[in-house]
Short mmCIF file of C-alpha atoms and ligand atoms in Angstrom, two decimals:
data_model
loop_
_atom_site.label_atom_id
_atom_site.label_comp_id
_atom_site.label_asym_id
_atom_site.label_seq_id
_atom_site.Cartn_x
_atom_site.Cartn_y
_atom_site.Cartn_z
CA MET A 1 -8.90 21.86 6.20
CA ARG A 2 -11.90 24.01 4.68
CA VAL A 3 -12.47 23.80 1.42
CA SER A 4 -12.60 27.62 0.22
CA LYS A 5 -8.42 27.27 1.21
CA TYR A 6 -7.82 23.34 0.40
CA PHE A 7 -7.28 22.29 -3.43
CA LEU A 8 -9.88 19.58 -4.79
CA PRO A 9 -9.84 19.75 -8.44
CA THR A 10 -13.32 17.10 -8.65
CA LEU A 11 -14.63 16.65 -12.24
CA LYS A 12 -18.13 15.98 -12.75
CA GLU A 13 -17.35 13.42 -16.40
CA THR A 14 -15.87 10.13 -15.75
CA PRO A 15 -12.41 10.85 -17.73
CA SER A 16 -12.83 8.08 -20.49
CA GLU A 17 -9.23 6.91 -20.54
CA ALA A 18 -10.16 5.37 -17.35
CA GLN A 19 -11.08 1.32 -17.60
CA ILE A 20 -11.56 0.23 -13.62
CA ALA A 21 -13.52 2.05 -11.33
CA SER A 22 -10.68 2.90 -9.12
CA HIS A 23 -8.97 4.66 -11.32
CA ARG A 24 -12.02 6.36 -12.23
CA LEU A 25 -12.39 7.46 -8.92
CA MET A 26 -9.30 8.39 -8.26
CA LEU A 27 -9.54 10.89 -11.20
CA ARG A 28 -12.77 12.17 -10.12
CA ALA A 29 -12.39 12.42 -6.94
CA GLY A 30 -9.17 15.07 -7.86
CA MET A 31 -7.03 12.69 -6.20
CA VAL A 32 -4.34 12.62 -9.00
CA ARG A 33 -3.26 13.89 -12.27
CA GLN A 34 -1.21 11.88 -15.37
CA GLU A 35 1.73 14.30 -16.28
CA ALA A 36 2.43 11.28 -18.77
CA ALA A 37 1.93 7.12 -19.43
CA GLY A 38 1.78 5.71 -16.22
CA ILE A 39 3.36 8.76 -14.41
CA TYR A 40 1.52 10.80 -11.74
CA SER A 41 0.76 13.47 -9.62
CA TRP A 42 -0.59 13.05 -6.41
CA LEU A 43 -2.76 15.95 -5.70
CA PRO A 44 -3.75 16.96 -2.55
CA LEU A 45 -5.80 14.59 -1.32
CA GLY A 46 -4.38 11.55 -2.92
CA PHE A 47 -1.21 12.88 -1.45
CA LYS A 48 -2.77 12.49 2.39
CA VAL A 49 -4.19 8.50 1.44
CA LEU A 50 -0.55 7.69 0.26
CA GLN A 51 0.74 9.44 3.51
CA ASN A 52 -1.59 7.00 5.57
CA ILE A 53 -0.96 4.16 3.52
CA GLU A 54 2.38 4.82 3.76
CA GLN A 55 2.78 5.60 7.55
CA ILE A 56 0.87 2.16 8.38
CA VAL A 57 3.40 -0.16 6.65
CA ARG A 58 6.15 2.09 8.13
CA GLU A 59 4.49 1.24 11.45
CA GLU A 60 4.02 -2.58 11.13
CA GLN A 61 7.97 -2.87 9.30
CA ASN A 62 8.58 -0.93 12.60
CA ARG A 63 7.21 -3.91 14.27
CA ALA A 64 8.48 -6.50 13.38
CA GLY A 65 11.88 -5.16 13.93
CA ALA A 66 13.01 -3.62 10.45
CA VAL A 67 15.55 -0.18 10.69
CA GLU A 68 14.10 2.34 8.19
CA MET A 69 16.61 4.73 5.95
CA LEU A 70 16.78 5.62 2.31
CA MET A 71 18.31 5.08 -0.62
CA PRO A 72 17.84 7.62 -4.04
CA THR A 73 16.51 6.37 -6.30
CA ILE A 74 19.22 7.04 -9.38
CA GLN A 75 21.66 4.35 -9.53
CA PRO A 76 24.84 3.40 -11.17
CA ALA A 77 24.69 0.19 -13.42
CA GLU A 78 28.51 -0.67 -11.98
CA LEU A 79 26.25 -2.89 -9.19
CA TRP A 80 23.61 -4.88 -11.89
CA LYS A 81 26.66 -5.40 -13.34
CA GLU A 82 28.10 -6.94 -10.69
CA SER A 83 24.57 -8.77 -10.04
CA GLY A 84 24.45 -9.83 -13.85
CA ARG A 85 21.04 -8.27 -13.61
CA TYR A 86 21.95 -5.27 -15.94
CA ASP A 87 21.35 -7.49 -19.07
CA ALA A 88 18.39 -9.50 -18.00
CA TYR A 89 16.21 -7.03 -16.63
CA GLY A 90 16.07 -5.65 -20.35
CA LYS A 91 13.43 -2.81 -21.26
CA GLU A 92 12.00 -2.52 -18.18
CA MET A 93 14.56 -0.32 -16.60
CA LEU A 94 15.11 3.39 -17.90
CA ARG A 95 18.67 3.31 -18.55
CA ILE A 96 19.92 6.70 -17.71
CA THR A 97 23.88 8.92 -18.72
CA ASP A 98 24.91 11.29 -17.15
CA ARG A 99 27.35 14.39 -18.65
CA HIS A 100 30.10 12.00 -17.69
CA LYS A 101 28.66 9.55 -20.16
CA ARG A 102 28.24 7.02 -16.86
CA GLU A 103 25.53 4.47 -16.94
CA MET A 104 23.17 5.18 -14.65
CA LEU A 105 19.56 4.14 -13.43
CA TYR A 106 16.28 4.79 -12.44
CA GLY A 107 15.77 2.01 -9.74
CA PRO A 108 13.37 -0.58 -10.37
CA THR A 109 14.02 -2.32 -6.69
CA ASN A 110 17.56 -1.91 -4.75
CA GLU A 111 19.17 -5.46 -4.02
CA GLU A 112 21.73 -4.71 -5.36
CA MET A 113 22.00 -1.48 -3.38
CA LEU A 114 21.59 -3.14 -0.16
CA THR A 115 24.03 -5.99 -1.10
CA ALA A 116 26.67 -3.06 -1.60
CA ILE A 117 25.76 -1.39 1.70
CA PHE A 118 25.15 -4.64 4.03
CA ARG A 119 28.88 -6.10 2.73
CA SER A 120 30.99 -2.63 2.58
CA PHE A 121 29.69 -3.01 6.75
CA CYS A 122 29.29 -5.93 8.39
CA ARG A 123 32.00 -8.89 8.07
CA SER A 124 31.01 -11.18 11.39
CA TYR A 125 28.09 -13.37 12.00
CA LYS A 126 27.75 -11.38 14.27
CA GLU A 127 25.94 -8.64 13.10
CA LEU A 128 23.60 -10.52 11.88
CA PRO A 129 20.35 -10.94 11.58
CA LYS A 130 19.73 -7.43 10.03
CA LEU A 131 16.39 -6.90 8.69
CA LEU A 132 16.31 -2.50 6.39
CA TYR A 133 14.22 -0.87 4.96
CA HIS A 134 12.46 2.46 3.30
CA ILE A 135 10.18 3.50 1.05
CA GLN A 136 11.14 5.45 -2.51
CA TRP A 137 9.82 5.90 -5.91
CA LYS A 138 10.36 3.09 -8.30
CA PHE A 139 10.29 3.41 -11.88
CA ARG A 140 10.49 0.22 -14.17
CA ASP A 141 8.73 0.97 -18.09
CA GLU A 142 5.87 -1.37 -18.25
CA VAL A 143 4.75 -2.19 -21.46
CA ARG A 144 0.92 -1.98 -20.76
CA PRO A 145 0.90 1.44 -17.99
CA ARG A 146 -2.84 0.75 -17.00
CA PHE A 147 -5.58 1.23 -14.40
CA GLY A 148 -3.81 4.41 -13.33
CA VAL A 149 -1.67 3.81 -9.80
CA MET A 150 -2.17 0.03 -9.74
CA ARG A 151 -0.13 -0.47 -13.13
CA GLY A 152 2.15 2.27 -13.49
CA ARG A 153 6.16 2.99 -14.59
CA GLU A 154 6.74 5.09 -11.57
CA PHE A 155 5.16 4.36 -8.67
CA LEU A 156 5.89 4.06 -4.82
CA MET A 157 7.27 0.90 -3.15
CA LYS A 158 7.92 0.10 0.66
CA ASP A 159 11.51 -2.72 -0.01
CA ALA A 160 12.81 -4.92 2.75
CA TYR A 161 15.92 -6.34 2.56
CA SER A 162 16.99 -9.56 4.65
CA PHE A 163 20.56 -10.38 5.93
CA ASP A 164 20.45 -13.85 8.15
CA VAL A 165 24.23 -16.39 8.89
CA ASP A 166 21.84 -19.19 7.35
CA GLU A 167 18.67 -20.34 5.47
CA ALA A 168 16.54 -21.36 8.71
CA ALA A 169 17.81 -18.15 10.16
CA ALA A 170 15.98 -16.54 6.43
CA ARG A 171 13.02 -18.42 6.74
CA ARG A 172 12.98 -16.12 10.53
CA SER A 173 13.13 -12.83 8.50
CA TYR A 174 11.32 -13.80 5.49
CA ASN A 175 8.32 -15.11 8.69
CA ARG A 176 8.57 -11.78 10.53
CA MET A 177 7.85 -10.19 7.05
CA PHE A 178 4.60 -12.38 6.48
CA ILE A 179 3.08 -12.13 9.50
CA ALA A 180 3.88 -7.99 9.16
CA TYR A 181 2.27 -8.07 5.82
CA LEU A 182 -0.76 -9.60 7.64
CA ASN A 183 -1.42 -7.43 9.84
CA THR A 184 -0.68 -4.43 7.71
CA PHE A 185 -3.16 -5.24 5.05
CA ALA A 186 -5.65 -6.02 8.00
CA ARG A 187 -5.63 -2.18 9.48
CA MET A 188 -5.95 -0.63 6.07
CA GLY A 189 -9.01 -2.32 5.40
CA LEU A 190 -8.58 -5.16 3.37
CA LYS A 191 -8.21 -9.20 3.05
CA ALA A 192 -4.97 -9.55 1.96
CA VAL A 193 -4.08 -13.68 1.15
CA PRO A 194 -1.17 -14.97 0.60
CA MET A 195 -0.33 -16.93 -2.02
CA ARG A 196 2.81 -19.26 -3.31
CA ALA A 197 4.07 -17.29 -6.11
CA GLU A 198 6.29 -17.22 -9.34
CA THR A 199 9.76 -15.34 -8.26
CA GLY A 200 10.34 -13.86 -11.53
CA PRO A 201 13.48 -10.80 -11.85
CA ILE A 202 13.88 -11.02 -8.10
CA GLY A 203 14.90 -14.70 -7.93
CA GLY A 204 15.18 -17.45 -5.94
CA ASP A 205 12.30 -20.07 -4.81
CA LEU A 206 10.41 -19.44 -2.17
CA SER A 207 7.97 -16.63 -2.82
CA HIS A 208 4.39 -15.49 -1.46
CA GLU A 209 2.43 -12.55 -3.30
CA PHE A 210 -0.57 -11.24 -1.33
CA ILE A 211 -3.79 -10.93 -2.91
CA ILE A 212 -7.03 -9.08 -2.41
CA LEU A 213 -9.61 -10.48 -4.63
CA ALA A 214 -10.99 -8.04 -6.94
CA ASP A 215 -12.78 -9.21 -10.22
CA THR A 216 -9.94 -5.72 -12.20
CA GLY A 217 -7.36 -7.71 -10.88
CA GLU A 218 -4.72 -8.84 -12.68
CA SER A 219 -4.04 -11.91 -11.91
CA ALA A 220 -5.47 -15.57 -11.66
CA VAL A 221 -5.47 -16.41 -8.90
CA PHE A 222 -6.84 -19.92 -6.66
CA CYS A 223 -7.06 -21.13 -3.04
CA HIS A 224 -8.84 -22.51 -0.03
CA LYS A 225 -11.59 -19.70 0.26
CA ASP A 226 -11.16 -20.05 4.51
CA LEU A 227 -7.81 -18.16 3.19
CA VAL A 228 -9.80 -15.13 2.93
CA ASP A 229 -11.50 -14.35 6.16
CA MET A 230 -9.03 -15.21 8.12
CA PRO A 231 -8.39 -13.02 11.00
CA ALA A 232 -5.18 -11.28 10.79
CA PRO A 233 -2.46 -11.89 13.53
CA GLY A 234 -3.29 -8.59 15.57
CA LEU A 235 -0.41 -6.34 17.13
CA GLY A 236 0.20 -7.92 20.25
CA VAL A 237 2.03 -10.82 18.18
CA ASP A 238 5.92 -11.45 19.76
CA PHE A 239 7.59 -10.79 16.43
CA ASP A 240 11.12 -12.71 18.50
CA GLY A 241 9.07 -15.37 19.33
CA ASP A 242 8.19 -18.46 16.90
CA LEU A 243 6.36 -17.24 13.75
CA GLN A 244 6.01 -20.49 11.76
CA PRO A 245 3.07 -21.80 13.14
CA LEU A 246 1.12 -18.15 12.34
CA VAL A 247 2.64 -18.72 9.07
CA ASP A 248 1.88 -22.54 8.35
CA GLU A 249 -1.63 -22.17 9.76
CA ARG A 250 -1.91 -20.12 5.85
CA THR A 251 0.54 -21.83 3.35
CA ALA A 252 -1.42 -25.70 4.57
CA LEU A 253 -4.39 -24.53 2.88
CA TYR A 254 -3.93 -24.61 -1.13
CA ALA A 255 -3.34 -21.25 -2.64
CA ALA A 256 -1.38 -19.93 -5.21
CA THR A 257 -1.29 -17.38 -8.33
CA GLU A 258 -1.25 -19.07 -12.30
CA ASP A 259 2.52 -19.16 -12.82
CA VAL A 260 2.48 -21.99 -10.21
CA HIS A 261 -0.68 -23.29 -9.93
CA ASP A 262 -0.88 -27.04 -9.65
CA GLU A 263 -4.68 -28.20 -10.64
CA ALA A 264 -4.19 -31.38 -9.45
CA ALA A 265 -2.93 -30.72 -5.79
CA PHE A 266 -6.43 -27.82 -5.82
CA MET A 267 -8.52 -30.33 -7.05
CA GLU A 268 -7.77 -31.89 -3.69
CA VAL A 269 -9.74 -28.36 -1.82
CA PRO A 270 -13.64 -29.90 -1.17
CA GLU A 271 -15.14 -28.31 -4.29
CA ASP A 272 -16.87 -25.88 -1.95
CA LYS A 273 -13.97 -24.97 -0.47
CA ARG A 274 -12.43 -24.10 -3.95
CA LEU A 275 -11.93 -20.49 -5.27
CA SER A 276 -10.77 -19.45 -8.42
CA ALA A 277 -11.11 -15.76 -8.37
CA ARG A 278 -8.89 -13.00 -9.40
CA GLY A 279 -6.89 -10.52 -7.87
CA ILE A 280 -4.71 -7.95 -6.88
CA GLU A 281 -1.10 -8.35 -5.86
CA VAL A 282 -0.71 -5.91 -3.45
CA GLY A 283 2.75 -6.89 -1.38
CA GLN A 284 4.93 -10.31 -2.25
CA VAL A 285 7.89 -11.39 -0.16
CA PHE A 286 10.87 -13.01 -1.55
CA TYR A 287 13.26 -15.36 -0.10
CA PHE A 288 16.28 -15.62 -2.55
CA GLY A 289 19.71 -17.53 -0.57
CA THR A 290 22.76 -16.53 -2.16
CA LYS A 291 21.88 -15.50 -5.37
CA TYR A 292 23.16 -12.08 -4.44
CA SER A 293 25.23 -12.22 -1.98
CA GLU A 294 27.42 -14.58 -4.08
CA PRO A 295 28.29 -12.38 -6.93
CA MET A 296 28.72 -9.79 -5.48
CA ARG A 297 30.42 -11.15 -2.62
CA ALA A 298 28.72 -10.27 0.60
CA ASN A 299 30.41 -12.68 2.74
CA VAL A 300 30.43 -13.09 6.89
CA THR A 301 32.81 -14.96 8.93
CA LEU A 302 31.36 -17.49 10.91
CA ALA A 303 32.15 -18.67 14.68
CA ASP A 304 34.15 -21.59 12.96
CA GLY A 305 36.63 -18.50 11.20
CA SER A 306 35.37 -19.97 6.97
CA GLU A 307 33.62 -17.62 5.11
CA GLN A 308 29.72 -17.50 3.86
CA PRO A 309 27.65 -15.34 1.77
CA VAL A 310 25.23 -13.80 3.54
CA HIS A 311 21.13 -15.36 2.72
CA MET A 312 19.12 -12.77 1.39
CA GLY A 313 15.30 -11.81 1.30
CA SER A 314 13.40 -8.56 -0.20
CA TYR A 315 9.98 -8.04 0.05
CA GLY A 316 7.90 -5.31 -0.95
CA VAL A 317 4.71 -3.93 -0.91
CA GLY A 318 3.21 -0.85 -3.33
CA VAL A 319 2.39 1.75 -1.90
CA SER A 320 0.45 3.72 -4.90
CA ARG A 321 -1.29 0.80 -6.04
CA ILE A 322 -2.71 0.28 -2.17
CA ALA A 323 -4.23 3.60 -3.15
CA GLY A 324 -6.19 1.81 -6.75
CA ALA A 325 -6.17 -1.09 -4.14
CA ILE A 326 -8.13 -0.01 -0.86
CA ILE A 327 -11.14 1.94 -4.02
CA GLU A 328 -11.24 -1.69 -5.90
CA ALA A 329 -12.31 -3.52 -2.96
CA SER A 330 -13.98 -0.13 -1.67
CA HIS A 331 -16.26 1.94 -3.57
CA ASP A 332 -20.15 1.69 -4.66
CA GLU A 333 -22.21 4.08 -7.61
CA ASP A 334 -22.11 7.73 -5.56
CA GLY A 335 -17.71 7.11 -5.03
CA ILE A 336 -15.45 6.17 -2.91
CA ILE A 337 -15.87 4.74 0.64
CA TRP A 338 -12.39 5.15 2.51
CA PRO A 339 -12.02 2.34 5.12
CA MET A 340 -11.20 5.24 8.52
CA ALA A 341 -7.70 4.38 8.78
CA ILE A 342 -7.45 5.94 5.70
CA ALA A 343 -9.65 8.18 4.77
CA PRO A 344 -7.93 11.77 3.56
CA PHE A 345 -9.81 13.34 5.71
CA LYS A 346 -12.08 11.54 8.73
CA VAL A 347 -15.74 13.61 8.85
CA GLY A 348 -17.10 15.83 5.93
CA ILE A 349 -18.99 18.86 7.26
CA ILE A 350 -21.65 20.18 5.49
CA ASN A 351 -22.86 23.87 5.18
CA LEU A 352 -26.57 23.92 4.15
CA ARG A 353 -27.10 27.23 4.78
CA GLN A 354 -23.56 29.31 3.68
CA GLY A 355 -24.40 32.98 5.02
CA ASP A 356 -26.94 31.93 7.11
CA GLU A 357 -25.17 33.54 11.37
CA ALA A 358 -26.37 30.32 12.94
CA THR A 359 -25.26 27.63 10.62
CA GLY A 360 -21.88 29.37 10.29
CA ALA A 361 -21.90 28.68 14.11
CA ALA A 362 -23.07 26.04 14.68
CA CYS A 363 -19.84 24.70 11.56
CA GLU A 364 -17.16 26.65 13.39
CA GLU A 365 -18.05 24.61 16.48
CA ALA A 366 -17.39 21.47 14.78
CA TYR A 367 -14.67 22.19 13.22
CA THR A 368 -12.29 23.31 16.00
CA ALA A 369 -14.00 20.18 18.08
CA LEU A 370 -13.23 17.96 15.47
CA VAL A 371 -10.09 19.36 14.67
CA GLU A 372 -9.40 19.47 19.11
CA ALA A 373 -10.51 15.68 18.91
CA GLY A 374 -7.12 15.16 16.17
CA LEU A 375 -10.55 13.96 13.76
CA ASP A 376 -9.25 15.67 10.56
CA PRO A 377 -12.54 17.14 9.57
CA LEU A 378 -12.71 18.90 5.21
CA TYR A 379 -15.49 21.56 5.94
CA ASP A 380 -17.30 22.35 2.42
CA ASP A 381 -17.52 26.70 2.97
CA SER A 382 -18.56 27.11 -0.43
CA ASP A 383 -20.93 28.99 -2.23
CA ASN A 384 -21.95 25.36 -3.74
CA ARG A 385 -26.04 24.91 -3.78
CA ALA A 386 -25.89 21.65 -0.64
CA GLY A 387 -26.90 19.05 -3.78
CA ALA A 388 -23.61 19.99 -5.41
CA LYS A 389 -21.94 19.33 -1.67
CA PHE A 390 -23.68 16.10 -0.71
CA SER A 391 -22.31 14.32 -3.92
CA ARG A 392 -19.05 15.74 -3.64
CA MET A 393 -18.94 14.24 -0.83
CA ASP A 394 -20.14 10.93 -1.53
CA LEU A 395 -17.19 11.06 -4.12
CA ILE A 396 -15.04 11.39 -2.18
CA GLY A 397 -15.83 8.94 0.26
CA LEU A 398 -15.07 10.20 3.56
CA PRO A 399 -16.24 7.84 6.84
CA TRP A 400 -18.17 10.30 8.07
CA GLN A 401 -20.79 13.79 7.32
CA LEU A 402 -21.89 16.14 9.20
CA ILE A 403 -24.52 18.13 7.82
CA ILE A 404 -26.08 21.40 9.74
CA GLY A 405 -28.10 23.73 8.18
CA PRO A 406 -30.92 26.41 9.93
CA ARG A 407 -33.79 23.66 9.80
CA GLY A 408 -32.53 21.38 11.86
CA LEU A 409 -30.44 23.78 14.04
CA LYS A 410 -34.52 25.09 14.87
CA GLU A 411 -34.96 21.67 16.26
CA GLY A 412 -31.69 21.23 18.41
CA THR A 413 -30.59 19.42 15.96
CA VAL A 414 -27.85 18.17 13.16
CA GLU A 415 -27.32 14.93 11.06
CA ILE A 416 -24.92 12.87 10.76
CA LYS A 417 -24.37 9.98 7.97
CA GLU A 418 -22.21 7.34 7.60
CA ARG A 419 -20.91 7.03 4.54
CA ALA A 420 -20.43 3.47 4.21
CA SER A 421 -24.55 2.39 5.33
CA GLY A 422 -26.05 5.32 4.10
CA GLU A 423 -27.16 5.99 7.88
CA ARG A 424 -28.71 9.11 8.79
CA GLN A 425 -29.49 10.22 12.52
CA ASN A 426 -30.51 13.09 13.77
CA LEU A 427 -28.37 13.95 16.61
CA SER A 428 -27.66 17.49 18.86
CA LEU A 429 -24.53 18.79 17.58
CA GLU A 430 -23.26 17.53 21.03
CA ALA A 431 -24.11 14.32 20.70
CA ALA A 432 -23.03 13.88 16.90
CA LEU A 433 -19.56 15.36 18.24
CA ASN A 434 -19.75 12.65 20.98
CA LEU A 435 -20.27 9.61 18.28
CA LEU A 436 -17.80 10.63 15.87
CA ARG A 437 -14.55 10.99 18.78
CA SER A 438 -15.82 7.52 19.61
CA LYS A 439 -15.34 6.43 16.44
CA ASN A 440 -11.56 7.47 16.25
CA VAL A 441 -10.24 4.39 16.99
CA SER A 442 -7.90 2.80 14.12
CA ALA A 443 -8.76 -0.93 15.05
CA ILE A 444 -6.94 -3.56 13.14
N1 5CA B 501 12.31 -6.40 -5.07
C1 5CA B 501 10.97 -6.69 -4.46
C2 5CA B 501 10.53 -6.88 -3.23
S1 5CA B 501 11.23 -5.81 -2.24
C3 5CA B 501 9.93 -6.48 -5.62
O1 5CA B 501 10.16 -5.78 -6.10
N2 5CA B 501 9.14 -6.95 -5.37
S2 5CA B 501 8.09 -7.15 -6.69
O2 5CA B 501 8.34 -6.87 -8.13
O3 5CA B 501 6.76 -7.68 -6.36
O4 5CA B 501 7.61 -5.30 -6.23
C4 5CA B 501 6.81 -5.49 -4.63
C5 5CA B 501 5.27 -4.33 -5.05
O5 5CA B 501 4.94 -3.36 -5.96
C6 5CA B 501 4.36 -5.47 -5.46
O6 5CA B 501 3.78 -6.62 -4.98
C7 5CA B 501 3.41 -4.24 -5.75
O7 5CA B 501 2.34 -4.27 -4.95
C8 5CA B 501 3.93 -3.29 -6.22
N3 5CA B 501 4.87 -2.98 -7.97
C9 5CA B 501 5.42 -4.11 -8.31
N4 5CA B 501 4.84 -2.81 -9.86
C10 5CA B 501 4.57 -2.33 -9.85
C11 5CA B 501 3.40 -1.12 -10.70
N5 5CA B 501 4.21 -0.81 -11.69
N6 5CA B 501 2.86 -0.02 -10.44
C12 5CA B 501 2.35 -0.14 -9.08
N7 5CA B 501 2.85 -1.00 -8.37
C13 5CA B 501 4.00 -2.22 -8.47
#
């Protein structure tokens, strides 16, 4: 992409309404625009980031054996009356009346709808287990939408739902999602720690939140330090095998959000391993058994002919929140520092002397080569002065910058800068392109 053809409305001033770094940087980098409290447009740069996050989530869901589908944003109120949550959900639910005076709502989550889908097609234990997900916009009329996309009212969520014959089988589905989440967040360069959590309006008695440690996080959390740097299981994990030992490794050590925190148990953690911090919840998994299947009569026939409500769990990832969470975890005073896997463009090309023939030709050569290598470059071919190009490239945080100007070219070199370390190297254009090609991996 060429800057001259793109839409990149970066801001020089820091918007006054933004209280935390990620919100400020998303506005300044031209990623989002607020349309109403907690409701955002995703401008081209932000939308690319959102799509990259979504794609990693999708790949890891598929790898874990979940099957993608798509449910609508608008739901009929009847379903929620059946489960008993229509009144219980309260003011957070955006209620809508259609022209026929039918009660509708903008879905805050989809347990009811998927339970209804399941019961209309599945009747026998032979069809179990089933694990289905979608990636769809949700609406929750939060009392205090804040921190930009981190606590929005409209937000993008991946939500998966599992159906199993009994609790033991449901635990296996829970474990699949648990392990898939560890790999998902690791691929995004995030250290997410699973912590025991309150189940809130979703229900049930087993739940973990996946938490990124950050001073600006909304939740107070307590955990064993060793959990923070524990490596993810990796993409080679066998999802059809026994995942319990991998889950146990993480759940044996103390980790809890403040709602379920047990001070006495925490004191048993050796003092130098006790971590009390703040965190951002990027995902949550729930096992709630028959909470929805029982009132909604989602039953299956067992081998002995008896009928039983199916055992369920649900599994959410805050796709749009993660855009903010990654920036919160990875930025400096100059701007965002994208991990390679999430970066909207992998390389930024800076033309130091717009109009100079040799510089233009070298930039074009680099651009073509990087496009061919699948590195999705953003070429700053604008008429801005070099200083403005540098600071804008730092602000939008592309992992690599390729800086090309007449002086270097005379010596046969271009400059390459790594955004994260600030390290610069002067290389021939060919060597610079080779170096960039070698970085084109989305490692876990
Ligand atoms: N039905 C369950 C699991 S599918 C559910 O709704 N879980 S949840 O309430 O925990 O939401 C899942 C994830 O969505 C959260 O972990 C969080 O990352 C994200 N999320 C929740 N509320 C918001 C919000 N207001 N703004 C942005 N992201 C949110």
